[in-house]
mmCIF file of C-alpha atoms in Angstrom:
data_model
loop_
_atom_site.group_PDB
_atom_site.id
_atom_site.type_symbol
_atom_site.label_atom_id
_atom_site.label_comp_id
_atom_site.label_asym_id
_atom_site.label_seq_id
_atom_site.Cartn_x
_atom_site.Cartn_y
_atom_site.Cartn_z
ATOM 1 C CA MET A 1 30.438 52.654 1.386
ATOM 2 C CA SER A 2 30.466 56.131 -0.092
ATOM 3 C CA PRO A 3 29.797 59.186 2.093
ATOM 4 C CA VAL A 4 26.466 59.693 0.306
ATOM 5 C CA THR A 5 25.410 56.109 1.017
ATOM 6 C CA ILE A 6 26.394 56.488 4.675
ATOM 7 C CA GLY A 7 24.421 59.756 4.860
ATOM 8 C CA VAL A 8 21.310 58.194 3.359
ATOM 9 C CA LEU A 9 21.608 55.225 5.722
ATOM 10 C CA ALA A 10 22.064 57.543 8.722
ATOM 11 C CA VAL A 11 19.030 59.666 7.886
ATOM 12 C CA SER A 12 16.847 56.641 7.152
ATOM 13 C CA MET A 13 17.818 55.086 10.498
ATOM 14 C CA SER A 14 16.861 58.281 12.341
ATOM 15 C CA ILE A 15 13.381 58.872 10.914
ATOM 16 C CA ASP A 16 11.646 56.664 13.475
ATOM 17 C CA ALA A 17 13.463 58.470 16.298
ATOM 18 C CA PHE A 18 12.263 61.776 14.808
ATOM 19 C CA ILE A 19 8.666 60.524 14.931
ATOM 20 C CA ALA A 20 9.057 59.345 18.529
ATOM 21 C CA ALA A 21 10.648 62.660 19.567
ATOM 22 C CA LEU A 22 7.860 64.550 17.817
ATOM 23 C CA GLY A 23 5.341 62.746 20.007
ATOM 24 C CA ARG A 24 7.468 63.302 23.103
ATOM 25 C CA GLY A 25 7.761 67.017 22.357
ATOM 26 C CA ALA A 26 3.993 67.239 21.928
ATOM 27 C CA THR A 27 3.366 65.615 25.316
ATOM 28 C CA MET A 28 5.695 67.863 27.291
ATOM 29 C CA HIS A 29 4.730 71.307 28.494
ATOM 30 C CA ARG A 30 6.879 73.549 26.302
ATOM 31 C CA PRO A 31 10.181 71.636 26.255
ATOM 32 C CA ASP A 32 13.168 73.947 25.926
ATOM 33 C CA MET A 33 16.191 73.534 23.663
ATOM 34 C CA ALA A 34 18.254 71.942 26.455
ATOM 35 C CA THR A 35 15.578 69.263 26.951
ATOM 36 C CA ALA A 36 15.408 68.691 23.196
ATOM 37 C CA LEU A 37 19.191 68.315 23.028
ATOM 38 C CA ARG A 38 19.236 65.903 25.996
ATOM 39 C CA THR A 39 16.538 63.830 24.329
ATOM 40 C CA GLY A 40 18.494 63.950 21.081
ATOM 41 C CA MET A 41 21.624 62.810 22.904
ATOM 42 C CA VAL A 42 19.806 59.807 24.401
ATOM 43 C CA PHE A 43 18.312 58.797 21.059
ATOM 44 C CA GLY A 44 21.576 59.468 19.196
ATOM 45 C CA THR A 45 23.759 57.586 21.668
ATOM 46 C CA ILE A 46 21.541 54.516 21.706
ATOM 47 C CA GLU A 47 21.112 54.665 17.924
ATOM 48 C CA ALA A 48 24.923 54.802 17.527
ATOM 49 C CA ILE A 49 25.528 51.902 19.915
ATOM 50 C CA THR A 50 22.979 49.485 18.458
ATOM 51 C CA PRO A 51 24.611 49.040 15.023
ATOM 52 C CA LEU A 52 27.851 48.259 16.860
ATOM 53 C CA ILE A 53 26.032 45.654 18.949
ATOM 54 C CA GLY A 54 24.386 44.313 15.806
ATOM 55 C CA TRP A 55 27.736 44.151 14.033
ATOM 56 C CA VAL A 56 29.290 42.185 16.913
ATOM 57 C CA LEU A 57 26.267 39.892 17.077
ATOM 58 C CA GLY A 58 26.313 39.530 13.306
ATOM 59 C CA VAL A 59 29.886 38.383 13.461
ATOM 60 C CA ALA A 60 29.090 36.006 16.334
ATOM 61 C CA ALA A 61 25.556 34.685 15.800
ATOM 62 C CA SER A 62 23.345 36.647 13.421
ATOM 63 C CA ARG A 63 20.632 34.029 13.041
ATOM 64 C CA TYR A 64 19.797 34.152 16.762
ATOM 65 C CA VAL A 65 19.443 37.947 16.826
ATOM 66 C CA GLU A 66 17.401 38.071 13.655
ATOM 67 C CA ALA A 67 14.995 35.529 15.111
ATOM 68 C CA VAL A 68 13.772 37.875 17.875
ATOM 69 C CA ASP A 69 14.753 41.482 17.085
ATOM 70 C CA HIS A 70 11.423 42.308 15.443
ATOM 71 C CA TRP A 71 9.462 41.017 18.454
ATOM 72 C CA ILE A 72 11.543 43.159 20.817
ATOM 73 C CA ALA A 73 10.981 46.268 18.689
ATOM 74 C CA PHE A 74 7.253 45.541 18.431
ATOM 75 C CA ALA A 75 6.859 45.060 22.192
ATOM 76 C CA LEU A 76 8.842 48.174 23.151
ATOM 77 C CA LEU A 77 7.304 50.519 20.577
ATOM 78 C CA GLY A 78 3.808 49.118 21.008
ATOM 79 C CA GLY A 79 3.974 49.408 24.791
ATOM 80 C CA VAL A 80 5.285 52.970 24.755
ATOM 81 C CA GLY A 81 2.790 53.990 22.064
ATOM 82 C CA LEU A 82 -0.137 52.464 23.939
ATOM 83 C CA HIS A 83 0.957 54.166 27.148
ATOM 84 C CA MET A 84 1.258 57.512 25.334
ATOM 85 C CA MET A 85 -2.258 57.171 23.917
ATOM 86 C CA THR A 86 -3.916 56.147 27.184
ATOM 87 C CA GLN A 87 -2.228 58.984 29.074
ATOM 88 C CA ALA A 88 -3.410 61.494 26.473
ATOM 89 C CA LEU A 89 -6.986 60.218 26.551
ATOM 90 C CA ARG A 90 -7.150 60.183 30.373
ATOM 91 C CA ARG A 91 -5.960 63.773 30.780
ATOM 92 C CA GLN A 92 -8.577 66.502 31.104
ATOM 93 C CA ARG A 93 -8.645 69.427 28.700
ATOM 94 C CA GLY A 94 -5.973 71.981 29.599
ATOM 95 C CA GLU A 95 -4.205 69.607 32.002
ATOM 96 C CA VAL A 96 -0.435 69.442 31.470
ATOM 97 C CA ALA A 97 1.171 66.060 30.837
ATOM 98 C CA PRO A 98 3.345 64.800 33.688
ATOM 99 C CA PRO A 99 7.054 64.712 32.937
ATOM 100 C CA ALA A 100 8.013 61.555 31.067
ATOM 101 C CA SER A 101 10.258 59.200 32.959
ATOM 102 C CA PRO A 102 13.833 58.671 31.814
ATOM 103 C CA TRP A 103 13.057 54.946 31.553
ATOM 104 C CA ARG A 104 10.269 55.612 29.065
ATOM 105 C CA LEU A 105 12.661 57.740 27.010
ATOM 106 C CA ILE A 106 15.283 54.980 27.057
ATOM 107 C CA ALA A 107 12.709 52.290 26.177
ATOM 108 C CA THR A 108 11.508 54.392 23.250
ATOM 109 C CA ALA A 109 15.076 55.002 22.087
ATOM 110 C CA ILE A 110 15.856 51.286 22.257
ATOM 111 C CA GLY A 111 12.652 50.430 20.416
ATOM 112 C CA THR A 112 13.398 52.863 17.609
ATOM 113 C CA SER A 113 16.998 51.645 17.316
ATOM 114 C CA ILE A 114 16.316 47.933 16.856
ATOM 115 C CA ASP A 115 16.380 48.462 13.087
ATOM 116 C CA ALA A 116 19.864 49.977 13.426
ATOM 117 C CA MET A 117 20.938 46.799 15.212
ATOM 118 C CA ALA A 118 19.608 44.762 12.300
ATOM 119 C CA VAL A 119 21.569 47.006 9.919
ATOM 120 C CA GLY A 120 24.657 46.382 12.043
ATOM 121 C CA VAL A 121 24.117 42.638 11.682
ATOM 122 C CA SER A 122 23.977 42.952 7.901
ATOM 123 C CA LEU A 123 27.029 45.245 7.834
ATOM 124 C CA ALA A 124 29.036 42.528 9.578
ATOM 125 C CA PHE A 125 29.135 40.725 6.241
ATOM 126 C CA LEU A 126 30.450 43.736 4.295
ATOM 127 C CA ASP A 127 33.838 45.408 4.267
ATOM 128 C CA VAL A 128 32.835 48.678 5.993
ATOM 129 C CA ASN A 129 34.087 50.855 8.822
ATOM 130 C CA ILE A 130 31.310 50.208 11.340
ATOM 131 C CA PHE A 131 32.527 53.002 13.640
ATOM 132 C CA VAL A 132 32.113 55.686 10.962
ATOM 133 C CA ILE A 133 28.660 54.389 10.085
ATOM 134 C CA ALA A 134 27.584 54.167 13.756
ATOM 135 C CA ALA A 135 28.823 57.720 14.391
ATOM 136 C CA ALA A 136 26.947 59.030 11.336
ATOM 137 C CA ILE A 137 23.754 57.294 12.473
ATOM 138 C CA GLY A 138 24.171 58.701 15.997
ATOM 139 C CA VAL A 139 24.725 62.282 14.821
ATOM 140 C CA ALA A 140 21.811 62.153 12.370
ATOM 141 C CA THR A 141 19.542 60.695 15.045
ATOM 142 C CA MET A 142 20.574 63.261 17.639
ATOM 143 C CA THR A 143 19.887 66.087 15.192
ATOM 144 C CA MET A 144 16.556 64.744 13.970
ATOM 145 C CA SER A 145 15.352 63.834 17.465
ATOM 146 C CA SER A 146 16.144 67.309 18.769
ATOM 147 C CA MET A 147 14.314 68.821 15.806
ATOM 148 C CA GLY A 148 11.411 66.452 16.441
ATOM 149 C CA MET A 149 11.153 67.590 20.062
ATOM 150 C CA MET A 150 11.024 71.242 19.082
ATOM 151 C CA THR A 151 8.526 70.585 16.279
ATOM 152 C CA GLY A 152 6.426 68.565 18.719
ATOM 153 C CA ARG A 153 6.537 71.488 21.132
ATOM 154 C CA PHE A 154 4.882 73.718 18.558
ATOM 155 C CA LEU A 155 2.379 71.105 17.422
ATOM 156 C CA GLY A 156 1.598 69.995 20.982
ATOM 157 C CA HIS A 157 0.830 73.570 21.996
ATOM 158 C CA ARG A 158 -1.509 73.959 19.029
ATOM 159 C CA PHE A 159 -3.137 70.526 18.883
ATOM 160 C CA GLY A 160 -2.539 68.945 22.311
ATOM 161 C CA LYS A 161 -4.011 65.481 22.811
ATOM 162 C CA VAL A 162 -4.527 64.837 19.110
ATOM 163 C CA ILE A 163 -0.787 64.966 18.391
ATOM 164 C CA GLU A 164 -0.092 62.826 21.442
ATOM 165 C CA VAL A 165 -2.541 60.153 20.275
ATOM 166 C CA ILE A 166 -1.141 60.330 16.726
ATOM 167 C CA GLY A 167 2.370 59.909 18.171
ATOM 168 C CA GLY A 168 1.220 56.823 20.085
ATOM 169 C CA VAL A 169 -0.447 55.387 16.997
ATOM 170 C CA ALA A 170 2.721 56.113 14.987
ATOM 171 C CA LEU A 171 4.885 54.227 17.493
ATOM 172 C CA ILE A 172 2.512 51.248 17.489
ATOM 173 C CA GLY A 173 2.403 51.377 13.688
ATOM 174 C CA LEU A 174 6.188 51.530 13.506
ATOM 175 C CA GLY A 175 6.490 48.482 15.765
ATOM 176 C CA ALA A 176 3.833 46.634 13.754
ATOM 177 C CA THR A 177 5.584 47.519 10.490
ATOM 178 C CA ILE A 178 8.907 46.178 11.770
ATOM 179 C CA LEU A 179 7.174 42.992 12.893
ATOM 180 C CA PHE A 180 5.244 42.618 9.613
ATOM 181 C CA GLU A 181 8.335 43.183 7.456
ATOM 182 C CA HIS A 182 10.327 40.575 9.342
ATOM 183 C CA LEU A 183 7.533 38.005 9.404
ATOM 184 C CA THR A 184 6.763 38.351 5.691
ATOM 185 C CA ALA A 185 10.375 38.570 4.438
ATOM 186 C CA ALA A 186 11.188 35.906 1.909
#
């Protein structure tokens, strides 16, 4: 794979994490740069590990992973998105969102990285350096997630609940899209 191809793959794998971080940044009360970087590190680390897992699984038993990966992504993203929406709608005007749990962050990161695992499975059948690709995906995801948190901070301050609900809908939509694409693939 050329460096340009790896870059395009890395950015495309990190877009869903950007959207999730945008929603997370909107729900938090003015997250600072350190929080954004920590969130980016969690997303980036998980996003870098999952193609490696996918590659190993692809070498070992790709048909078993491909049979359920879309359902896992749908359940994780749908659950987190639904939770985000209900929390936003329950909160009174001007009330600050409670801090998100680390487990919710990890579940969101795993949900957004399932597609990277599927990419890892497909890369198992090509002659590529999976470690370079995984590192590129991790760095791109860390960068975009951190940017998403800071963008969400601005948008959350301005638009509050609306952005939070949109973020929840986006996560549910992302999970549904992954599910739909896998179920309708020829």
